[in-house]
PDB file of C-alpha atoms in Angstrom:
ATOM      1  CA  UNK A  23     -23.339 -10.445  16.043  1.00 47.00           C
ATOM      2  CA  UNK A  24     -22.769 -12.382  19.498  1.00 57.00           C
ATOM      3  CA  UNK A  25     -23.099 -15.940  17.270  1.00 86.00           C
ATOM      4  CA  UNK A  26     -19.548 -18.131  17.830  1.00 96.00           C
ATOM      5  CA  UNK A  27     -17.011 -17.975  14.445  1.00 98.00           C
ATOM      6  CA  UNK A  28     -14.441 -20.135  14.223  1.00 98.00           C
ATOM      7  CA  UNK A  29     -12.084 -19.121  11.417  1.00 97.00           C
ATOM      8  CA  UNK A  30     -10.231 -22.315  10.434  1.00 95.00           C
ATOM      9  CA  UNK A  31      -7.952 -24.375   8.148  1.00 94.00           C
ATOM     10  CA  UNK A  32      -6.352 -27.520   7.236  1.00 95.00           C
ATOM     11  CA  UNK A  33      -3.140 -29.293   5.504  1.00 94.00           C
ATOM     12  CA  UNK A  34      -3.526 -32.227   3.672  1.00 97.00           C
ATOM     13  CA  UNK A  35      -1.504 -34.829   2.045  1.00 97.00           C
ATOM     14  CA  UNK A  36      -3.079 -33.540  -1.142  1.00 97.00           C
ATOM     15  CA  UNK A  37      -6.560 -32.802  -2.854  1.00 96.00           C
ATOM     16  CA  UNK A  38      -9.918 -33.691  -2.504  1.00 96.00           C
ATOM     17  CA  UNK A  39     -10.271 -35.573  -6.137  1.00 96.00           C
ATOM     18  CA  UNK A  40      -8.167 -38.340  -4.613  1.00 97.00           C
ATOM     19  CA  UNK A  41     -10.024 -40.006  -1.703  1.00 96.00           C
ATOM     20  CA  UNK A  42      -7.107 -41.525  -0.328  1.00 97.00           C
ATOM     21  CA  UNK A  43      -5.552 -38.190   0.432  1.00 98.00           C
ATOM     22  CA  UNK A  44      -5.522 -37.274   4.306  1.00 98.00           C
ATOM     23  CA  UNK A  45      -6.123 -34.130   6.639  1.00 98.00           C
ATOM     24  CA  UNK A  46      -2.591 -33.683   8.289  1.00 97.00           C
ATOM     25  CA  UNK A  47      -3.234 -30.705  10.294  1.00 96.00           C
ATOM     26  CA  UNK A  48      -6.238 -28.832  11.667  1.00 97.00           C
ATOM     27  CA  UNK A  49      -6.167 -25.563  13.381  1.00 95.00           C
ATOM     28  CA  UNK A  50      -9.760 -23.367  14.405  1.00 96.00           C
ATOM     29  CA  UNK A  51      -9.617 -19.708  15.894  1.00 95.00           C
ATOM     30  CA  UNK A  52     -12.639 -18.228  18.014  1.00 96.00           C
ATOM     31  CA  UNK A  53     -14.137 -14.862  17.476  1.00 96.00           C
ATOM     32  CA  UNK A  54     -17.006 -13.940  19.366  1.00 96.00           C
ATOM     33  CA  UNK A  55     -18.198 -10.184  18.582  1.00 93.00           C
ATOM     34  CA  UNK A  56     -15.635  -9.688  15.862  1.00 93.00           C
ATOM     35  CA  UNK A  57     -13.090  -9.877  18.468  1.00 93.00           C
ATOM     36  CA  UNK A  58     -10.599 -13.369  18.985  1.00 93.00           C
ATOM     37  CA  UNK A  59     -11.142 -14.684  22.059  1.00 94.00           C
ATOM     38  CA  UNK A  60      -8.007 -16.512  22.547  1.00 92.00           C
ATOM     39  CA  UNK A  61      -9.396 -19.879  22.458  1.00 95.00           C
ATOM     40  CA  UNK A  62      -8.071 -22.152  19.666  1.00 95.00           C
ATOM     41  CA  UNK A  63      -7.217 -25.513  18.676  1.00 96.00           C
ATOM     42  CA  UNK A  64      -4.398 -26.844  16.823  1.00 95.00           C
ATOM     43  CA  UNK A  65      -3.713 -30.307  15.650  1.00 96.00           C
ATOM     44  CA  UNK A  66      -1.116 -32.129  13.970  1.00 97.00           C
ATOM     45  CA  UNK A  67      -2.597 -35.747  12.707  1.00 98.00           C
ATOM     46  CA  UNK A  68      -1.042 -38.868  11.238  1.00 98.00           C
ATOM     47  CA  UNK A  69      -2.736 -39.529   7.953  1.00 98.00           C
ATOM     48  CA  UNK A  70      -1.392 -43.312   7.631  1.00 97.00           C
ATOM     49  CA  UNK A  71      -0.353 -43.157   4.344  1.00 97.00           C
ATOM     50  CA  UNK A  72       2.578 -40.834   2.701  1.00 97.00           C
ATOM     51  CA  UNK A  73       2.969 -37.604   1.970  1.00 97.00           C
ATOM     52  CA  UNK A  74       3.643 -36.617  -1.510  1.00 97.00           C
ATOM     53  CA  UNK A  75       6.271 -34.861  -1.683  1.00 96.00           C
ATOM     54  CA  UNK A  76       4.432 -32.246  -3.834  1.00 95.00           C
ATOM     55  CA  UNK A  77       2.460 -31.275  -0.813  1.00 95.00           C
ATOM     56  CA  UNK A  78       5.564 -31.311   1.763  1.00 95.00           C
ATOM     57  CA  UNK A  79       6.578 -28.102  -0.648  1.00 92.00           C
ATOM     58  CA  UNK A  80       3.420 -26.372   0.501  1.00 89.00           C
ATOM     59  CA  UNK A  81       3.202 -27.021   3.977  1.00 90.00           C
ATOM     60  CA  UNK A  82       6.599 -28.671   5.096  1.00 91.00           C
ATOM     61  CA  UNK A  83       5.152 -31.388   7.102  1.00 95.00           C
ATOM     62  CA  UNK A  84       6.531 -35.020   6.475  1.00 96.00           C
ATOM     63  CA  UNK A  85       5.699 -37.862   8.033  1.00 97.00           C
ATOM     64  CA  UNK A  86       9.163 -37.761  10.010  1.00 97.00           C
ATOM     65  CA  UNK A  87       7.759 -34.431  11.346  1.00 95.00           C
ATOM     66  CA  UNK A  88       4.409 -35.406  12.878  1.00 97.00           C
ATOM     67  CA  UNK A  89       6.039 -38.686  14.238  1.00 97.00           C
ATOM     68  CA  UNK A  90       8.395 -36.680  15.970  1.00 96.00           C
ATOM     69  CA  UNK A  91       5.554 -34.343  17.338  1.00 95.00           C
ATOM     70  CA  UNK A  92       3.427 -37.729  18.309  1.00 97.00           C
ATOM     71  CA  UNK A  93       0.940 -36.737  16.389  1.00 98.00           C
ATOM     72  CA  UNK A  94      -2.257 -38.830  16.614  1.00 98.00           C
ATOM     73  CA  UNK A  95      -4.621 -40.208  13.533  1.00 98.00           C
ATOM     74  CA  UNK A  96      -7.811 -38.173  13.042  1.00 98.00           C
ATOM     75  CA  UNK A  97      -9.787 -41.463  14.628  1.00 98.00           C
ATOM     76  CA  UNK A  98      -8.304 -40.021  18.107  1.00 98.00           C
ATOM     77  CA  UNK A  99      -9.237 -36.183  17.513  1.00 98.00           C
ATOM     78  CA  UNK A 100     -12.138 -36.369  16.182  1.00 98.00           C
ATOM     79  CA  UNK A 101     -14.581 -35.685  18.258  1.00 98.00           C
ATOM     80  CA  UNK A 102     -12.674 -32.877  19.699  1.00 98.00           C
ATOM     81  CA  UNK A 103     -12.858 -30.894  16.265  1.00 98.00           C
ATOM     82  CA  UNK A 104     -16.373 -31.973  15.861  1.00 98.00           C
ATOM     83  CA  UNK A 105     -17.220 -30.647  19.686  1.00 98.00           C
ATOM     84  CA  UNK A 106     -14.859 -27.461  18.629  1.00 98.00           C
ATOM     85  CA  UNK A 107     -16.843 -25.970  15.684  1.00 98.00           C
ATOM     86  CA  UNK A 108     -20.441 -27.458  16.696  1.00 97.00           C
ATOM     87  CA  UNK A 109     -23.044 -25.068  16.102  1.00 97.00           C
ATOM     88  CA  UNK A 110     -20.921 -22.112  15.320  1.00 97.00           C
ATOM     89  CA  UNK A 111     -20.025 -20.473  11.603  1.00 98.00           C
ATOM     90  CA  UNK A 112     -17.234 -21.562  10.083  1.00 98.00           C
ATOM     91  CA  UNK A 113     -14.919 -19.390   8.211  1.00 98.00           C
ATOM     92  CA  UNK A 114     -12.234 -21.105   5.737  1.00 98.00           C
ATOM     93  CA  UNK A 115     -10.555 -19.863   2.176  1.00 97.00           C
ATOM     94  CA  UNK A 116     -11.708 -21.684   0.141  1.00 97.00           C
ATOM     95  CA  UNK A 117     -13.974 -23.690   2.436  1.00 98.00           C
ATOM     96  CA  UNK A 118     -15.337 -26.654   0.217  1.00 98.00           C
ATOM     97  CA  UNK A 119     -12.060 -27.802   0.124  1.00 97.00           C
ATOM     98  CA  UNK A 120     -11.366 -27.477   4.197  1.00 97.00           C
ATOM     99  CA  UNK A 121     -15.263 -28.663   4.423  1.00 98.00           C
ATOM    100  CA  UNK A 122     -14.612 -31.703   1.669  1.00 98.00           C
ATOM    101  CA  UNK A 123     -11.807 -33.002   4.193  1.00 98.00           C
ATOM    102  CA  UNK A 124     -13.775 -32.547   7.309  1.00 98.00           C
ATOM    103  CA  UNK A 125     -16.576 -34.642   6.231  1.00 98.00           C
ATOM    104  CA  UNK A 126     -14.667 -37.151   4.676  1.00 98.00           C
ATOM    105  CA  UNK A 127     -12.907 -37.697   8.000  1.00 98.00           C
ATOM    106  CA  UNK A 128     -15.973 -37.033  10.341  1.00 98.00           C
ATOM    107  CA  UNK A 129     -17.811 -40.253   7.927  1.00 98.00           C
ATOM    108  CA  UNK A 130     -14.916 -42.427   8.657  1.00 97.00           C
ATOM    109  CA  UNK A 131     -15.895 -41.971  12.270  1.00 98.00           C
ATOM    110  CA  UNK A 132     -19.643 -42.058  11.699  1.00 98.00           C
ATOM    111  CA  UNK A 133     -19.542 -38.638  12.714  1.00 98.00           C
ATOM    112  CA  UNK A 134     -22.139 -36.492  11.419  1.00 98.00           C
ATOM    113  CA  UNK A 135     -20.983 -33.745   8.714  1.00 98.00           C
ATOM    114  CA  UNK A 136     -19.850 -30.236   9.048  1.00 98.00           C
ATOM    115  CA  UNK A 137     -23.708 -28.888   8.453  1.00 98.00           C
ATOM    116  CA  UNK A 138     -25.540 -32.015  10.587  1.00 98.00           C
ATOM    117  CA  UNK A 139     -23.079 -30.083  13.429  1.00 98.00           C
ATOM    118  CA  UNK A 140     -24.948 -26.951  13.417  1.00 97.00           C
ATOM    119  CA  UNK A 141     -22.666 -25.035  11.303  1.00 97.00           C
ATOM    120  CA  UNK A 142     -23.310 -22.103   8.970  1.00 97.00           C
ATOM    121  CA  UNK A 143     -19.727 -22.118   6.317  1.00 98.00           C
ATOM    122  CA  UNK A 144     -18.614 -18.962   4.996  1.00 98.00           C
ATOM    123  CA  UNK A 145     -16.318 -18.919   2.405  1.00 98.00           C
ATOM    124  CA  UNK A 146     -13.889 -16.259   2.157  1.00 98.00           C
ATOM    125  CA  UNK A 147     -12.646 -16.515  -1.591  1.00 98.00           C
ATOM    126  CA  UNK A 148     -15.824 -16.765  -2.656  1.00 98.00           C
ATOM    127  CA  UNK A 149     -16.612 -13.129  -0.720  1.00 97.00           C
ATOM    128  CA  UNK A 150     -13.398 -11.687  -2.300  1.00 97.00           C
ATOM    129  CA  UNK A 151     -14.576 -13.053  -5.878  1.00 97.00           C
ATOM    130  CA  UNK A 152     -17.319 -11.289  -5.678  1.00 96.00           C
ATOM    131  CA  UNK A 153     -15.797  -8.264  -4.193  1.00 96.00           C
ATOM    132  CA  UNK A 154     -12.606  -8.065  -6.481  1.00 96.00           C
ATOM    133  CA  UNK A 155     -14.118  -9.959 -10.089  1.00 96.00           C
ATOM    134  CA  UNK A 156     -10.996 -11.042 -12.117  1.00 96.00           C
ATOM    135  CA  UNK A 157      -8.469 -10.843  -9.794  1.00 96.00           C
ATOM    136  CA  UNK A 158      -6.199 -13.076  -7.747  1.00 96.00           C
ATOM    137  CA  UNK A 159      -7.482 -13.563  -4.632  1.00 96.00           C
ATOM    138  CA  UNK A 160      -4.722 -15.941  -2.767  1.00 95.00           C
ATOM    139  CA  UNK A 161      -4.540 -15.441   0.788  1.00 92.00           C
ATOM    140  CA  UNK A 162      -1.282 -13.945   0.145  1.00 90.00           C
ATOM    141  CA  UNK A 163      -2.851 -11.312  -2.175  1.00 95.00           C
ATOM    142  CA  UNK A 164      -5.438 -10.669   0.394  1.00 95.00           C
ATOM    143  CA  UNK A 165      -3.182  -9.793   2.808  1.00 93.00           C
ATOM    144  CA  UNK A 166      -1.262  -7.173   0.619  1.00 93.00           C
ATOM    145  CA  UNK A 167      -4.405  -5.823  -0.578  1.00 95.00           C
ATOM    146  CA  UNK A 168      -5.900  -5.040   3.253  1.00 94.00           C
ATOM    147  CA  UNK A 169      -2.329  -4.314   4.406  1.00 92.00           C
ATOM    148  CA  UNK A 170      -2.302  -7.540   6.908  1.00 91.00           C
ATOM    149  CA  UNK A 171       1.312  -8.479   8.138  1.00 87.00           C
ATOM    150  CA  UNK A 172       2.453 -11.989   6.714  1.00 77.00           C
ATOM    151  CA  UNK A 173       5.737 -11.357   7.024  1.00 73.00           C
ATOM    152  CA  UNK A 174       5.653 -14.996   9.552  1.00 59.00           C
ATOM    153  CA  UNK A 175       4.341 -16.934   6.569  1.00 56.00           C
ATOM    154  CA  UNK A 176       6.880 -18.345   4.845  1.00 47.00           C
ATOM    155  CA  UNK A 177       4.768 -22.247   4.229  1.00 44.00           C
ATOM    156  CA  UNK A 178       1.518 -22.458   4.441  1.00 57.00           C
ATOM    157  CA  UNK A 179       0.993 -23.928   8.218  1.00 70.00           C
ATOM    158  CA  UNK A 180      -2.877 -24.423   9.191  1.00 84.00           C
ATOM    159  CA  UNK A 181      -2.440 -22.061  12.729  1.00 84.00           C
ATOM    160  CA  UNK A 182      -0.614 -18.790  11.003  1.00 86.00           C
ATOM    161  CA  UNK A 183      -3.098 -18.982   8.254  1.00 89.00           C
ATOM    162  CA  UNK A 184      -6.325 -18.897  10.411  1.00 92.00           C
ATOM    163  CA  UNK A 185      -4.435 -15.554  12.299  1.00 90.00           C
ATOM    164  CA  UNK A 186      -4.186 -13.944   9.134  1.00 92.00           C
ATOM    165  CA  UNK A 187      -7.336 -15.055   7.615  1.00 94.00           C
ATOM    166  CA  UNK A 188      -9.438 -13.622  10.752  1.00 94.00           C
ATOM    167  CA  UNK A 189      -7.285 -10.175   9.806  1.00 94.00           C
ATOM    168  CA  UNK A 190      -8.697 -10.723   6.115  1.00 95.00           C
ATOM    169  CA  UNK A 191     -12.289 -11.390   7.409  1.00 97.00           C
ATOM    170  CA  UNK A 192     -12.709  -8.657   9.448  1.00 96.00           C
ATOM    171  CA  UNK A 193     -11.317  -6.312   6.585  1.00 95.00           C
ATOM    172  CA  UNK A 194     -13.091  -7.230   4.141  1.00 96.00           C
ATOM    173  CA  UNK A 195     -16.374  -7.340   6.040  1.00 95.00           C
ATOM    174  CA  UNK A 196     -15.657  -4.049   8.209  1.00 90.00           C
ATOM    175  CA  UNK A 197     -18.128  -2.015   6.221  1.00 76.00           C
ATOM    176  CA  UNK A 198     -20.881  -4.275   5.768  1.00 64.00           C
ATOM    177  CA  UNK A 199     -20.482  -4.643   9.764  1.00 58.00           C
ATOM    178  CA  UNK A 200     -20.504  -0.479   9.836  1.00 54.00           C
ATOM    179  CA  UNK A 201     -23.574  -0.575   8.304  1.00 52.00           C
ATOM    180  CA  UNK A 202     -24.996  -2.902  10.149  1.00 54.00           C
ATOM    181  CA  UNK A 203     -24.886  -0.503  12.905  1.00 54.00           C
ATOM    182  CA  UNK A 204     -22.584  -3.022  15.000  1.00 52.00           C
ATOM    183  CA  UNK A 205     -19.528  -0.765  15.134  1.00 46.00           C
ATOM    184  CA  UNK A 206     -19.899   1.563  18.089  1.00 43.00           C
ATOM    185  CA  UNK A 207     -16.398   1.799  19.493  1.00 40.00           C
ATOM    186  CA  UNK A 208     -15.949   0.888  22.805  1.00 41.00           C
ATOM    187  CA  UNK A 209     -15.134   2.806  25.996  1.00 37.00           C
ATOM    188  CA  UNK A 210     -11.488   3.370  27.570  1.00 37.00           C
ATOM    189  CA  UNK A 211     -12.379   0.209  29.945  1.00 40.00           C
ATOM    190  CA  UNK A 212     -12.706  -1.773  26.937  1.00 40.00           C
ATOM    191  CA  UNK A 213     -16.100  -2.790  28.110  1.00 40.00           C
ATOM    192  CA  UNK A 214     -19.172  -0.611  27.686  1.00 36.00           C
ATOM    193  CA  UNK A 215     -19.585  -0.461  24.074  1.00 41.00           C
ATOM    194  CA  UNK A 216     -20.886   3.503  23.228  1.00 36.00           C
ATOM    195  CA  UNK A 217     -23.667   3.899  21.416  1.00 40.00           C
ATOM    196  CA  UNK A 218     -23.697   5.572  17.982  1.00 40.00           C
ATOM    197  CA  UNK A 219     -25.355   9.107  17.686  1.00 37.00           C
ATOM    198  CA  UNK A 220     -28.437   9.139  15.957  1.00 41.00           C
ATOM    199  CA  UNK A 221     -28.576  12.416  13.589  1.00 38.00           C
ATOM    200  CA  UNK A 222     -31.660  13.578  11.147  1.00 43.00           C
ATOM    201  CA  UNK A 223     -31.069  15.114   8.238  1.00 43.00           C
ATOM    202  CA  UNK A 224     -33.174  17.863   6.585  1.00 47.00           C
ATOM    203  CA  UNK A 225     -32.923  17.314   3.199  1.00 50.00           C
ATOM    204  CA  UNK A 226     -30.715  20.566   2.559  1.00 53.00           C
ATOM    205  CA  UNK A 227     -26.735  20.444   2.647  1.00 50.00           C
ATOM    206  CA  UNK A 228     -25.129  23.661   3.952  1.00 54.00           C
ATOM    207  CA  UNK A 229     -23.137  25.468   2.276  1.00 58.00           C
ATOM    208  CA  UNK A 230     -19.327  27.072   3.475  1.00 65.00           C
ATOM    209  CA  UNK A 231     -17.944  29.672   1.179  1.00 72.00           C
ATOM    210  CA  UNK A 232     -14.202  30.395   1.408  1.00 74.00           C
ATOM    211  CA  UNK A 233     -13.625  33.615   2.900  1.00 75.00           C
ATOM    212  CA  UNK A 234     -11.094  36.473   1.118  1.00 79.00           C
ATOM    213  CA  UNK A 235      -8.071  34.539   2.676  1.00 77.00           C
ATOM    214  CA  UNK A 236      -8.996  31.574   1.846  1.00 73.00           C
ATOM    215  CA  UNK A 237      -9.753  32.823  -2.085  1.00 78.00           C
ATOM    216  CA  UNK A 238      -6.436  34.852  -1.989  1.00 76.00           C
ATOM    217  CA  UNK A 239      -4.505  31.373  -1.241  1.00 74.00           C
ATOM    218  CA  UNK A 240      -6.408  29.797  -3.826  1.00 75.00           C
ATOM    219  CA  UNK A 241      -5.507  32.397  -6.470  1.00 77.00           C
ATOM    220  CA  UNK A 242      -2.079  32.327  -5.394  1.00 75.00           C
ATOM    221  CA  UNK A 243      -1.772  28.833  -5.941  1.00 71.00           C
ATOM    222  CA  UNK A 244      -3.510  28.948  -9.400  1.00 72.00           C
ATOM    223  CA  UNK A 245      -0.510  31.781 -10.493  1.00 74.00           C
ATOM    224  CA  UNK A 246       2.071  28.930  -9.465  1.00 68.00           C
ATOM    225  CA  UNK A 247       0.535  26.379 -11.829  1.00 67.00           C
ATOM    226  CA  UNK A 248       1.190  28.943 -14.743  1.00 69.00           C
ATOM    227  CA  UNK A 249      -0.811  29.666 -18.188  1.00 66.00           C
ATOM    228  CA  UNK A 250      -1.556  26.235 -18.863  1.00 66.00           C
ATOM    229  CA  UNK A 251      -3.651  25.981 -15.550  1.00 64.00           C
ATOM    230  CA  UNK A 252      -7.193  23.604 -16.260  1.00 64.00           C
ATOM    231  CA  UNK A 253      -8.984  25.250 -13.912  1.00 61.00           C
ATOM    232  CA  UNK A 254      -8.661  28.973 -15.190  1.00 65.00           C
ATOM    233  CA  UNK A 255      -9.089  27.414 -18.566  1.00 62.00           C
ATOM    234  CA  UNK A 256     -12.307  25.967 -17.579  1.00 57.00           C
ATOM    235  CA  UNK A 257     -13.736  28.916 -15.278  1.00 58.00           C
ATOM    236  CA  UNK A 258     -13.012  31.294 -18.828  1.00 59.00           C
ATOM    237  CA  UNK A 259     -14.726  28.962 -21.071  1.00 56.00           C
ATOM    238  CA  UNK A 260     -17.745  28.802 -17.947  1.00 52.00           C
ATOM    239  CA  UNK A 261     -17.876  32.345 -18.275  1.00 55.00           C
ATOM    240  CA  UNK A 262     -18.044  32.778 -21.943  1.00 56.00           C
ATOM    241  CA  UNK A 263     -20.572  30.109 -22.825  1.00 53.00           C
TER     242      UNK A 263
END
């Protein structure tokens, strides 16, 4: 599992249908091992055009706003997304939209796509579709649903939402890692990972009675439940069939 993730996502002046909508912030997270490495990039761009207000309700950025932070156009930062996420798997929600937006920018430049760059795209709704059939599967509801804190999200900002979305990922993909055999916890020094312990099984599951105690208890608890209790009712009928 030592390949490079990069769990990212974007903000846009709108959606990929219309090609003159713009990327208007890019932001990428590391993970190497399952664990974020603390290397990230974060971009605000200038799309040169306007922002619908529509899509300032989602993300709050305005073109006010990313002339105030400088920002650049996508011409200038380019290359340093492209040399950011080269050869390593992408993770996005909902990543042929992120992906869409990518490319279009990246063939502006004569760049080459997100896949000519080496990169494997995982898409996390997709996973949760198929994990949780019929239901909503927002990051939001994601988030509840594996107990991840978004109590900092109030708009949907491109940095925040790759933090939470590496939480999601590594949720929902925990047990598929387990059985994978890559989750041997790691020593005190946070360094030597310990391996797991083999065991063999014989075929034959053992067996632990209760002992009189542990029966008495049980009986005890049975005369609190009264006359109406299921499981008497079902041990008499047991008895008498």
């Amino acid at each position: 599992m030592s390949k490079r993730q990069i769990i990212f996502d974007t903000e846009t002046t709108g959606f990929l249908d219309d090609p003159t909508n713009r990327m208007i912030e890019f932001a990428g997270v590391e993970m190497i091992n399952r664990q974020l490495t603390g290397n990230y990039l974060h971009l605000y761009i200038h799309p040169e055009r306007d922002i619908p207000e529509d899509a300032v309700k989602v993300h709050g950025l305005t073109l006010e706003v990313l002339e105030e932070k400088n920002a650049p156009v996508f011409a200038a930062v380019g290359n340093k997304i492209a040399d950011f996420i080269r050869d390593a798997e992408i993770i996005a929600h909902n990543a042929p939209f992120d992906e869409g937006f990518l490319n279009r920018e990246f063939a502006q430049m004569g760049l080459p796509n997100v896949r000519e760059l080496g990169c494997q795209v995982t898409d996390t709704l997709a996973m949760a579709r198929e994990m949780f059939p019929g239901q909503k599967n927002s990051l939001d509801v994601l988030c509840n649903r594996f107990s991840v804190d978004r109590s900092k999200r109030v708009l949907h900002g491109a940095l925040i939402d790759c933090e939470l979305l590496a939480d999601v990922y590594l949720a929902m993909t925990r047990q598929q890692f387990d059985l994978m055999g890559g989750a041997g916890e790691e020593s005190c020094d946070g360094q030597t990972p310990v391996n797991p312990v083999q065991t063999t099984r014989n075929g034959r599951l053992k067996v632990v009675r209760a002992d009189e105690t542990e029966l008495a208890e049980h009986e005890q608890y049975l005369d609190g439940l009264g006359d109406e209790c299921i499981w008497r009712k079902s041990a008499t009928a047991e008895q008498q069939a």
